Amino acid sequence: MSIYLGFDASTQSLTAIAIEVTGSRRQVLLERTLGYDDALPGYGTRHGVLPNDDPLVATSSPRMWAEALDRMMGEIASSGLDLTRIRAISGSAQQHGSVYLNADAAPVIEQLDATRPLVEQIDRIFSRPDAPIWMDASTAAECAEITASVGGAAALARLTGSRAFERFTGPQIRRFARRDPTGYARTERIHLVSSFLASLLAGHHAPIDPGDGSGMNLMDITTRAWAPAALDATAPELLRRLPPLAPSWAVVGELAPYWQHRYGFPRARVIAWSGDNPCSLIGTGMVREGAIAISLGTSDTLFGLLHTPRIDPTGAGHVFGAPTGDYMSLVCCRNGSLAREQVRATFGLDWAGFSRGLRETPPGNGGAIMLPWFAPEITPPVIEAGVRRFALDPGNAAANVRAVVEAQMLALALHSRWMQVTVDTIYATGGAAANREILQVMADVHNAEVCQLAVGNSACLGAALRACHADRLADGDVPAWEDVIAGFVAPAAETRVRPVPAHVALYDDLARVYEAREAEALRRL
Ligand code: ADP
Ligand code: XUL
């Protein structure tokens, strides 16, 4: 029996999934989540983000992520799972966030003392105490400078797969190098969240995979190598500070002695970690072109696999590397779960009450529309937050519930048109995919059946499946992705939500109105 372990270090929590793969016998053996705010309150995060007076700034704590990993490994060790059967471990992490390490990092993580907690030992390895994360919107100036330096937004998108985005790692590095030149000078290695956590597991600096590397505005999307023009436009002597790029199935090394001696883990293979969306691509079974998945996590994302890169001419979407070696298209809206939660909190509702609001209001909301920019938005780009309401009574709970969900689904549909995929089925994942009323709006807006998956945390499952794939490859087998995901990535048939033709027609019209409202609001910004 072989066991594979996957982690997902997402914005708000760390999840672990252990899967068993023995021939056709495939099952999830363990699934655990640790929410940062509640499990590690000493860091003072809210929804996984450190408090900051500037609404454009969003950072988190790399120490907290490390402590969460240490604690989760301890929990897995005492869960009764047969650790000796673990063959490989991989992970998924929120994308774009960056961790800045000094010259002490390499020797410290190589010689971790198994008698002391991890977090006590890594205190002095950071050249910057916090890590900017994907919710940060403070780098507009750096984006403009990088764009100008590489010859414009279209040129940067052709080179790296995306125009410059505030949350992408390159603009974040530029801001750090400029605001804290001493800290930058002391920085020996800049990791993504994914490669940082992989490094802690392996006991040495891990590489970055093309799935997460393409979220930096630094990687040549076609050659999957660092792009010199982008590096030069970003910060001095950047190349030597970046980890190498390696395929998503690269074996980083063996689990470091710390984990073996402290918790009794075996010398399992550590496989390169990737971003949560690339991992979700695997965990939702999007291993063929022509299907899409929508993840309703902290961010709302829509993505699908591409065999050849296709750049969004409107500049809203991204092309990333896929962990299969192909590409993936992606649209990301920041005002996802936290916007839904804000409406819920305003009216004192629980999720049942939120769903009731959707059931009690007609599709189309009687013409009421919301532009749900509770926080700065990524798609479409809105730096100054502010919710807009059109014919929508701000005091009407049910109408506001419907308005936020309809707006989110219409925005995802509108800004994914460039992908040119006609879908008949959408796989829904992420925390809010548990909500059937939300999925009904998704089905009606996209005119597609919506399925939930048996394993809800597709990013974490995708990481475990990638560990299995890479382990088999390293043994000389060349497994087909369909075979890797078989038995795990199955739509739960009873959860299928079908579009209602009358609602589809209505949303067709509403989409045009929404598009016009959005365009008008963007013009006024
Ligand atoms: P992430 O992986 O980005 O941390 P998750 O995919 O775990 O996020 O989703 C967490 C979110 O799921 C919570 O912030 C919450 O708003 C949302 N959620 C959980 N249950 C429901 C529900 N029944 N209806 C709508 N949203 C829900
Ligand atoms: C994708 C993005 C988010 C984060 C957090 O580009 O910014 O989806 O990966 O989940």
Coordinates of C-alpha atoms and ligand atoms in Angstrom, one line a residue:
M1 CA 0.0 0.0 0.0
S2 CA 1.3 3.5 -0.9
I3 CA 0.3 6.6 0.8
Y4 CA 0.7 10.1 -0.6
L5 CA 0.4 13.3 1.4
G6 CA -0.8 16.6 0.1
F7 CA -0.9 20.0 1.9
D8 CA -2.7 23.2 1.0
A9 CA -1.4 26.3 2.6
S10 CA -4.2 28.6 1.6
T11 CA -5.0 32.2 2.7
Q12 CA -7.0 31.2 5.8
S13 CA -5.9 27.7 6.7
L14 CA -3.6 24.8 6.2
T15 CA -5.2 21.5 5.1
A16 CA -3.6 18.1 4.8
I17 CA -5.0 15.1 2.8
A18 CA -3.5 11.6 2.8
I19 CA -4.5 9.3 0.0
E20 CA -4.0 5.6 -0.5
V21 CA -3.2 4.3 -3.9
T22 CA -2.8 0.5 -4.3
G23 CA -3.6 -0.5 -7.8
S24 CA -7.3 0.2 -8.3
R25 CA -7.8 0.7 -4.6
R26 CA -8.0 4.4 -4.0
Q27 CA -9.2 6.2 -1.0
V28 CA -8.8 9.3 1.1
L29 CA -7.4 8.2 4.5
L30 CA -7.1 11.5 6.3
E31 CA -8.3 15.1 5.8
R32 CA -7.5 17.8 8.4
T33 CA -7.6 21.6 8.5
L34 CA -6.1 24.1 10.8
G35 CA -7.4 27.6 10.6
Y36 CA -4.7 30.2 11.2
D37 CA -6.8 32.8 13.1
D38 CA -8.1 30.3 15.7
A39 CA -5.3 27.7 15.9
L40 CA -2.4 30.2 16.0
P41 CA -4.0 33.4 17.5
G42 CA -0.6 34.7 18.7
Y43 CA 0.1 36.0 15.2
G44 CA -3.0 38.2 15.2
T45 CA -4.2 37.5 11.7
R46 CA -7.7 38.0 10.5
H47 CA -8.8 35.7 7.8
G48 CA -5.0 34.8 7.6
V49 CA -4.0 38.4 7.0
L50 CA -2.0 40.7 9.3
P51 CA -3.7 43.9 10.3
N52 CA -2.5 47.0 8.4
D53 CA -3.7 50.6 8.4
D54 CA -3.2 50.8 4.6
P55 CA -6.2 49.1 2.9
L56 CA -4.0 48.4 -0.1
V57 CA -1.4 46.4 1.9
A58 CA -1.9 42.7 2.6
T59 CA 0.8 40.7 4.3
S60 CA 0.9 37.5 6.4
S61 CA 3.5 35.7 8.5
P62 CA 5.8 33.1 7.1
R63 CA 6.6 32.0 10.7
M64 CA 2.9 31.3 11.1
W65 CA 2.8 29.1 8.0
A66 CA 5.9 27.2 9.2
E67 CA 4.4 26.7 12.7
A68 CA 1.2 25.5 11.1
L69 CA 3.1 23.0 9.0
D70 CA 5.0 21.7 12.1
R71 CA 1.8 21.4 14.0
M72 CA 0.0 19.6 11.2
M73 CA 2.9 17.1 10.7
G74 CA 2.6 16.4 14.5
E75 CA -1.1 15.8 14.1
I76 CA -0.7 13.5 11.2
A77 CA 2.0 11.6 13.1
S78 CA -0.4 11.0 16.0
S79 CA -3.5 10.3 13.9
G80 CA -2.9 6.6 13.6
L81 CA -1.9 6.8 9.9
D82 CA 0.7 4.2 9.0
L83 CA 3.5 6.7 8.4
T84 CA 5.9 4.0 7.1
R85 CA 3.8 3.8 3.9
I86 CA 4.1 7.4 3.0
R87 CA 6.1 7.5 -0.3
A88 CA 5.9 11.1 -1.3
I89 CA 4.7 14.5 -0.2
S90 CA 3.7 17.6 -2.1
G91 CA 1.8 20.8 -1.5
S92 CA -0.2 23.6 -2.8
A93 CA -0.1 27.2 -1.6
Q94 CA -1.8 30.5 -2.1
Q95 CA -0.1 32.0 -5.1
H96 CA 2.1 35.1 -5.6
G97 CA 3.1 35.6 -1.9
S98 CA 6.8 36.0 -1.3
V99 CA 9.1 35.1 1.6
Y100 CA 12.5 36.8 2.0
L101 CA 15.3 34.8 3.5
N102 CA 18.9 35.8 4.5
A103 CA 22.2 33.9 4.4
D104 CA 21.4 32.0 7.6
A105 CA 18.4 30.3 6.1
A106 CA 20.3 27.5 4.2
P107 CA 22.4 26.3 7.2
V108 CA 19.5 26.7 9.6
I109 CA 17.0 24.6 7.7
E110 CA 19.6 22.0 6.9
Q111 CA 20.4 21.4 10.5
L112 CA 17.0 21.7 12.3
D113 CA 17.1 20.2 15.8
A114 CA 14.4 17.6 16.2
T115 CA 14.1 18.2 19.9
R116 CA 12.9 21.8 19.5
P117 CA 9.9 23.2 17.6
L118 CA 10.6 24.4 14.1
V119 CA 9.4 28.0 14.6
E120 CA 11.9 28.6 17.5
Q121 CA 14.7 27.7 15.2
I122 CA 13.8 29.8 12.1
D123 CA 13.5 33.1 13.9
R124 CA 16.7 34.6 12.4
I125 CA 16.4 33.4 8.8
F126 CA 14.1 36.2 7.5
S127 CA 15.4 39.4 5.9
R128 CA 11.8 40.6 6.0
P129 CA 9.5 39.5 8.8
D130 CA 6.3 39.5 6.9
A131 CA 5.3 38.2 3.4
P132 CA 3.2 40.2 1.0
I133 CA 0.3 38.0 -0.3
W134 CA -2.0 37.9 -3.2
M135 CA -4.5 40.3 -1.7
D136 CA -1.9 43.1 -1.7
A137 CA -2.8 46.0 -4.1
S138 CA 0.0 48.5 -3.2
T139 CA 2.3 48.1 -6.1
A140 CA 0.6 50.1 -8.9
A141 CA 3.7 52.3 -9.4
E142 CA 6.0 49.3 -9.6
C143 CA 3.6 47.7 -12.1
A144 CA 3.7 50.8 -14.3
E145 CA 7.5 50.9 -14.2
I146 CA 8.0 47.2 -15.0
T147 CA 5.5 47.5 -17.9
A148 CA 7.2 50.5 -19.4
S149 CA 10.6 48.9 -19.0
V150 CA 9.6 45.7 -21.0
G151 CA 7.8 47.6 -23.7
G152 CA 4.2 47.7 -22.6
A153 CA 1.5 45.6 -21.1
A154 CA 1.0 43.4 -24.2
A155 CA 4.7 42.6 -24.4
L156 CA 4.9 41.7 -20.8
A157 CA 1.8 39.5 -21.2
R158 CA 3.3 37.7 -24.2
L159 CA 6.5 37.2 -22.3
T160 CA 5.2 36.1 -18.9
G161 CA 1.6 35.1 -19.5
S162 CA 0.1 38.2 -17.7
R163 CA 0.4 41.9 -17.8
A164 CA 1.7 43.4 -14.6
F165 CA -0.6 42.7 -11.6
E166 CA -0.2 44.4 -8.2
R167 CA -0.2 41.1 -6.4
F168 CA 2.3 39.3 -8.6
T169 CA 5.7 38.6 -7.1
G170 CA 7.8 40.8 -9.4
P171 CA 6.1 44.1 -8.6
Q172 CA 6.2 43.1 -4.9
I173 CA 9.9 42.4 -5.0
R174 CA 10.5 45.8 -6.7
R175 CA 8.6 47.6 -4.0
F176 CA 10.5 45.8 -1.2
A177 CA 13.9 46.5 -2.9
R178 CA 13.0 50.1 -3.2
R179 CA 11.5 50.7 0.2
D180 CA 14.0 48.6 2.2
P181 CA 17.3 48.5 0.2
T182 CA 19.2 47.2 3.3
G183 CA 16.6 44.3 3.7
Y184 CA 16.9 43.5 0.0
A185 CA 20.7 43.6 0.2
R186 CA 20.5 41.0 3.0
T187 CA 18.1 38.8 1.0
E188 CA 19.8 35.7 -0.2
R189 CA 16.8 33.9 -1.5
I190 CA 13.2 34.9 -2.4
H191 CA 10.7 32.1 -2.2
L192 CA 7.1 31.8 -3.0
V193 CA 4.9 30.4 -0.2
S194 CA 5.0 27.1 -2.1
S195 CA 8.7 26.8 -2.4
F196 CA 9.3 28.1 1.1
L197 CA 7.3 25.3 2.7
A198 CA 8.8 22.7 0.4
S199 CA 12.2 23.9 1.5
L200 CA 11.3 23.4 5.2
L201 CA 10.2 19.8 4.4
A202 CA 13.3 19.0 2.3
G203 CA 15.8 20.8 4.6
H204 CA 17.3 22.8 1.7
H205 CA 16.2 25.5 -0.7
A206 CA 13.5 24.0 -3.1
P207 CA 12.8 25.1 -6.7
I208 CA 9.8 26.9 -8.0
D209 CA 7.5 25.1 -10.4
P210 CA 6.2 26.7 -13.6
G211 CA 2.6 26.7 -12.2
D212 CA 3.6 29.1 -9.5
G213 CA 6.5 30.7 -11.3
S214 CA 4.0 32.1 -13.9
G215 CA 2.3 34.1 -11.2
M216 CA 5.4 36.3 -10.8
N217 CA 5.7 38.4 -14.0
L218 CA 9.2 37.0 -14.1
M219 CA 9.1 33.7 -15.9
D220 CA 9.1 33.3 -19.7
I221 CA 5.8 31.4 -20.1
T222 CA 6.9 29.5 -23.2
T223 CA 10.4 28.5 -22.2
R224 CA 9.7 28.1 -18.5
A225 CA 12.9 29.9 -17.6
W226 CA 13.5 33.2 -15.8
A227 CA 13.0 36.0 -18.4
P228 CA 16.1 38.3 -18.3
A229 CA 14.1 41.3 -19.5
A230 CA 11.5 40.9 -16.8
L231 CA 14.2 40.4 -14.1
D232 CA 16.1 43.5 -15.2
A233 CA 12.9 45.5 -15.1
T234 CA 12.2 44.4 -11.5
A235 CA 15.2 44.6 -9.1
P236 CA 19.0 44.5 -9.2
E237 CA 20.8 41.2 -9.0
L238 CA 17.5 39.3 -8.9
L239 CA 18.5 36.1 -10.7
R240 CA 20.9 35.0 -7.9
R241 CA 18.1 35.5 -5.3
L242 CA 15.6 33.4 -7.1
P243 CA 15.3 29.6 -6.7
P244 CA 15.8 27.6 -9.9
L245 CA 12.7 26.7 -11.9
A246 CA 12.0 23.0 -12.1
P247 CA 9.1 20.9 -13.5
S248 CA 6.1 20.4 -11.2
W249 CA 7.1 16.7 -10.8
A250 CA 10.7 17.4 -9.7
V251 CA 11.8 15.5 -6.7
V252 CA 13.2 18.1 -4.3
G253 CA 14.8 15.6 -2.0
E254 CA 13.9 13.4 0.9
L255 CA 12.0 14.5 3.9
A256 CA 14.6 16.2 6.2
P257 CA 15.9 14.4 9.3
Y258 CA 13.9 16.9 11.5
W259 CA 10.6 15.3 10.4
Q260 CA 11.9 11.8 10.6
H261 CA 13.3 12.1 14.1
R262 CA 10.7 14.5 15.6
Y263 CA 7.6 12.7 14.4
G264 CA 8.7 9.3 12.9
F265 CA 8.1 10.1 9.2
P266 CA 10.0 8.0 6.7
R267 CA 12.5 9.2 4.1
A268 CA 9.6 10.0 1.7
R269 CA 10.2 12.0 -1.5
V270 CA 9.4 15.7 -1.3
I271 CA 8.0 16.8 -4.6
A272 CA 8.0 20.4 -5.8
W273 CA 5.0 22.4 -4.4
S274 CA 2.8 24.5 -6.7
G275 CA 0.2 27.2 -6.5
D276 CA -3.3 26.4 -5.3
N277 CA -4.9 27.1 -8.7
P278 CA -2.5 24.8 -10.6
C279 CA -3.0 22.1 -7.9
S280 CA -6.8 22.6 -8.1
L281 CA -6.6 22.0 -11.9
I282 CA -5.5 18.5 -11.1
G283 CA -7.8 18.1 -8.1
T284 CA -10.8 19.0 -10.2
G285 CA -9.7 16.7 -13.0
M286 CA -9.1 19.4 -15.6
V287 CA -6.5 17.3 -17.4
R288 CA -8.0 17.8 -20.8
E289 CA -8.8 21.0 -22.7
G290 CA -12.4 22.1 -23.0
A291 CA -13.7 21.9 -19.5
I292 CA -13.6 24.5 -16.7
A293 CA -13.6 24.5 -12.9
I294 CA -14.7 27.4 -10.6
S295 CA -13.2 27.6 -7.2
L296 CA -15.1 29.6 -4.6
G297 CA -12.5 30.0 -1.9
T298 CA -11.2 33.2 -0.4
S299 CA -10.8 34.3 -4.0
D300 CA -13.2 33.2 -6.7
T301 CA -11.3 31.7 -9.7
L302 CA -12.3 30.2 -13.0
F303 CA -9.7 28.0 -14.8
G304 CA -9.2 25.3 -17.4
L305 CA -6.3 23.5 -19.2
L306 CA -4.8 24.8 -22.4
H307 CA -2.5 22.9 -24.7
T308 CA -1.0 26.1 -26.1
P309 CA -0.8 29.4 -24.3
R310 CA -3.5 31.9 -25.2
I311 CA -3.1 35.4 -23.9
D312 CA -6.1 37.4 -22.8
P313 CA -6.3 40.5 -25.2
T314 CA -8.3 42.4 -22.6
G315 CA -5.5 42.0 -20.0
A316 CA -7.8 40.7 -17.3
G317 CA -6.9 37.0 -17.3
H318 CA -3.7 34.9 -17.0
V319 CA -2.0 32.0 -18.6
F320 CA -0.1 29.9 -16.1
G321 CA 2.0 26.8 -16.4
A322 CA -0.1 23.7 -15.6
P323 CA 1.4 20.9 -13.4
T324 CA 0.8 18.5 -16.4
G325 CA 3.4 20.4 -18.4
D326 CA 0.7 22.2 -20.4
Y327 CA -0.8 25.6 -19.7
M328 CA -3.9 26.8 -17.9
S329 CA -6.0 29.9 -18.3
L330 CA -7.3 31.6 -15.2
V331 CA -9.4 34.5 -14.0
C332 CA -9.2 35.6 -10.4
C333 CA -11.7 37.8 -8.5
R334 CA -10.6 39.0 -5.1
N335 CA -14.1 39.7 -3.8
G336 CA -15.1 36.1 -3.3
S337 CA -15.9 34.5 0.0
L338 CA -15.0 37.5 2.1
A339 CA -17.5 39.7 0.1
R340 CA -20.2 37.0 0.6
E341 CA -19.3 36.9 4.3
Q342 CA -19.5 40.7 4.5
V343 CA -23.1 40.7 3.2
R344 CA -23.9 37.8 5.5
A345 CA -22.5 39.7 8.5
T346 CA -24.2 43.0 7.6
F347 CA -27.6 41.3 7.9
G348 CA -26.7 38.9 10.7
L349 CA -27.3 35.8 8.7
D350 CA -25.8 32.4 8.9
W351 CA -25.2 30.4 5.7
A352 CA -28.6 28.9 5.9
G353 CA -30.1 32.4 6.1
F354 CA -27.9 33.4 3.1
S355 CA -29.2 30.5 1.1
R356 CA -32.8 31.3 2.1
G357 CA -32.1 34.8 0.7
L358 CA -31.2 33.3 -2.6
R359 CA -34.3 31.0 -2.6
E360 CA -36.6 33.8 -1.7
T361 CA -35.5 36.2 -4.5
P362 CA -36.1 35.9 -8.2
P363 CA -33.2 35.4 -10.6
G364 CA -32.4 38.8 -12.0
N365 CA -33.3 40.4 -8.7
G366 CA -36.0 42.5 -10.3
G367 CA -33.3 44.5 -12.1
A368 CA -31.2 45.3 -9.0
I369 CA -27.5 45.1 -9.5
M370 CA -24.4 45.3 -7.3
L371 CA -20.8 45.9 -8.2
P372 CA -19.3 43.9 -5.3
W373 CA -16.0 45.8 -4.7
F374 CA -15.9 45.5 -0.9
A375 CA -12.1 45.4 -1.1
P376 CA -9.9 46.5 -4.0
E377 CA -10.7 44.2 -7.0
I378 CA -8.4 42.2 -9.3
T379 CA -10.9 41.5 -12.1
P380 CA -11.8 44.0 -13.2
P381 CA -9.0 46.2 -11.8
V382 CA -10.3 48.4 -9.1
I383 CA -7.8 49.9 -6.7
E384 CA -10.2 52.1 -4.6
A385 CA -12.7 49.8 -3.0
G386 CA -16.4 50.8 -3.0
V387 CA -19.6 48.8 -3.5
R388 CA -22.0 50.2 -6.1
R389 CA -25.7 49.6 -6.0
F390 CA -28.2 50.1 -8.8
A391 CA -31.9 49.9 -8.0
L392 CA -30.8 47.9 -5.0
D393 CA -32.1 48.8 -1.5
P394 CA -29.1 48.6 0.8
G395 CA -31.3 47.6 3.7
N396 CA -32.9 44.6 1.9
A397 CA -31.1 41.5 3.1
A398 CA -32.3 39.0 0.6
A399 CA -31.9 41.3 -2.4
N400 CA -28.3 42.1 -1.3
V401 CA -27.5 38.4 -0.9
R402 CA -28.7 37.7 -4.5
A403 CA -27.0 40.8 -5.8
V404 CA -23.6 39.8 -4.5
V405 CA -23.8 36.3 -5.9
E406 CA -25.2 37.3 -9.3
A407 CA -22.5 39.9 -9.6
Q408 CA -19.7 37.5 -8.8
M409 CA -21.0 34.9 -11.3
L410 CA -21.6 37.5 -14.0
A411 CA -18.1 39.0 -13.6
L412 CA -16.5 35.6 -13.8
A413 CA -18.5 34.8 -17.0
L414 CA -17.8 38.2 -18.5
H415 CA -14.1 38.2 -17.9
S416 CA -13.5 34.6 -19.0
R417 CA -15.0 35.1 -22.5
W418 CA -11.4 35.4 -24.0
M419 CA -10.8 31.7 -23.1
Q420 CA -13.4 30.8 -25.8
V421 CA -14.5 27.6 -24.2
T422 CA -18.0 26.4 -24.6
V423 CA -18.7 24.4 -21.5
D424 CA -21.5 22.0 -20.7
T425 CA -20.2 21.1 -17.2
I426 CA -18.4 23.1 -14.6
Y427 CA -16.7 21.5 -11.6
A428 CA -17.2 23.6 -8.5
T429 CA -14.8 23.6 -5.6
G430 CA -13.7 25.7 -2.6
G431 CA -15.6 26.4 0.6
A432 CA -18.7 28.0 -0.9
A433 CA -19.2 25.2 -3.4
A434 CA -21.0 23.5 -0.5
N435 CA -23.8 26.0 -1.1
R436 CA -26.4 24.6 -3.7
E437 CA -28.2 27.9 -4.1
I438 CA -24.9 29.6 -5.1
L439 CA -24.3 26.7 -7.5
Q440 CA -27.7 27.3 -9.1
V441 CA -26.8 30.9 -9.9
M442 CA -23.5 29.6 -11.4
A443 CA -25.4 27.0 -13.5
D444 CA -27.9 29.6 -14.8
V445 CA -25.4 32.3 -15.5
H446 CA -23.0 30.0 -17.4
N447 CA -25.7 27.8 -18.9
A448 CA -23.9 24.7 -17.8
E449 CA -24.4 21.8 -15.4
V450 CA -22.5 22.3 -12.2
C451 CA -21.0 19.4 -10.3
Q452 CA -19.5 19.3 -6.8
L453 CA -16.6 16.9 -6.3
A454 CA -16.5 14.1 -3.8
V455 CA -13.3 15.7 -2.3
G456 CA -14.1 19.3 -1.7
N457 CA -10.5 20.7 -1.2
S458 CA -9.3 20.2 -4.7
A459 CA -6.1 22.1 -4.2
C460 CA -5.0 19.8 -1.4
L461 CA -6.2 16.7 -3.2
G462 CA -4.4 17.9 -6.4
A463 CA -1.2 18.2 -4.3
A464 CA -1.5 14.6 -3.1
L465 CA -2.2 13.4 -6.6
R466 CA 0.8 15.3 -7.9
A467 CA 2.9 13.6 -5.2
C468 CA 1.7 10.2 -6.6
H469 CA 2.3 11.2 -10.2
A470 CA 5.9 12.4 -9.5
D471 CA 6.7 9.4 -7.3
R472 CA 5.6 7.0 -10.1
L473 CA 7.6 9.0 -12.7
A474 CA 10.7 8.9 -10.4
D475 CA 10.3 5.1 -10.4
G476 CA 10.4 5.0 -14.2
D477 CA 6.7 4.7 -14.8
V478 CA 4.9 7.2 -17.0
P479 CA 1.4 7.4 -15.6
A480 CA -1.4 9.0 -17.7
W481 CA -3.0 11.8 -15.7
E482 CA -6.5 10.2 -16.2
D483 CA -5.1 7.2 -14.4
V484 CA -3.6 9.3 -11.6
I485 CA -6.9 11.1 -10.9
A486 CA -9.1 8.0 -11.3
G487 CA -11.1 7.1 -8.2
F488 CA -10.4 10.4 -6.6
V489 CA -11.8 13.1 -8.8
A490 CA -15.3 12.0 -9.2
P491 CA -18.3 14.3 -9.5
A492 CA -20.8 13.5 -6.8
A493 CA -23.8 12.6 -9.1
E494 CA -26.5 13.6 -6.6
T495 CA -25.0 17.1 -6.4
R496 CA -25.5 17.9 -10.1
V497 CA -27.2 21.3 -10.5
R498 CA -28.9 21.9 -13.9
P499 CA -29.4 25.3 -15.5
V500 CA -33.1 26.4 -15.8
P501 CA -33.6 27.6 -19.5
A502 CA -35.8 30.6 -18.5
H503 CA -33.1 31.8 -16.1
V504 CA -30.4 31.3 -18.7
A505 CA -32.2 33.6 -21.1
L506 CA -32.7 36.2 -18.4
Y507 CA -29.0 36.2 -17.4
D508 CA -28.1 36.5 -21.1
D509 CA -29.8 39.9 -21.0
L510 CA -28.6 40.8 -17.5
A511 CA -25.0 40.1 -18.5
R512 CA -25.2 43.0 -21.0
V513 CA -26.6 45.3 -18.4
Y514 CA -24.0 44.2 -15.9
E515 CA -21.2 44.7 -18.4
A516 CA -22.4 48.3 -19.2
R517 CA -22.7 49.1 -15.5
E518 CA -19.2 47.8 -14.8
A519 CA -17.7 49.7 -17.8
E520 CA -19.4 52.9 -16.7
A521 CA -18.1 52.5 -13.1
L522 CA -14.6 51.8 -14.3
R523 CA -14.6 54.9 -16.5
R524 CA -15.5 57.0 -13.5
L525 CA -12.7 55.6 -11.3
Ligands
ADP1 P1 -9.3 29.1 1.0 O1 -8.8 27.8 0.5 O2 -9.1 30.2 0.0 O3 -8.7 29.5 2.4 P2 -11.8 27.8 1.2 O4 -11.9 27.1 -0.1 O5 -11.5 26.9 2.4 O6 -10.8 29.0 1.2 O7 -13.2 28.5 1.5 C1 -13.4 29.1 2.7 C2 -14.6 30.0 2.6 O8 -15.8 29.1 2.3 C3 -15.0 30.7 3.9 O9 -14.4 32.0 3.9 C4 -16.5 30.8 3.8 O10 -16.9 32.1 3.4 C5 -16.9 29.9 2.7 N1 -18.0 29.0 3.0 C6 -18.0 27.9 3.8 N2 -19.2 27.3 3.9 C7 -20.1 28.0 3.1 C8 -21.5 28.0 2.7 N3 -22.3 27.0 3.2 N4 -21.9 28.9 1.8 C9 -21.1 29.8 1.3 N5 -19.8 29.9 1.6 C10 -19.3 29.1 2.5
XUL2 C1 -4.7 33.6 -8.2 C2 -4.8 34.2 -6.9 C3 -5.6 33.6 -5.8 C4 -4.6 33.0 -4.8 C5 -5.2 32.6 -3.5 O1 -4.0 34.3 -9.2 O2 -4.3 35.3 -6.7 O3 -6.4 32.6 -6.3 O4 -3.9 31.9 -5.4 O5 -6.0 31.5 -3.6

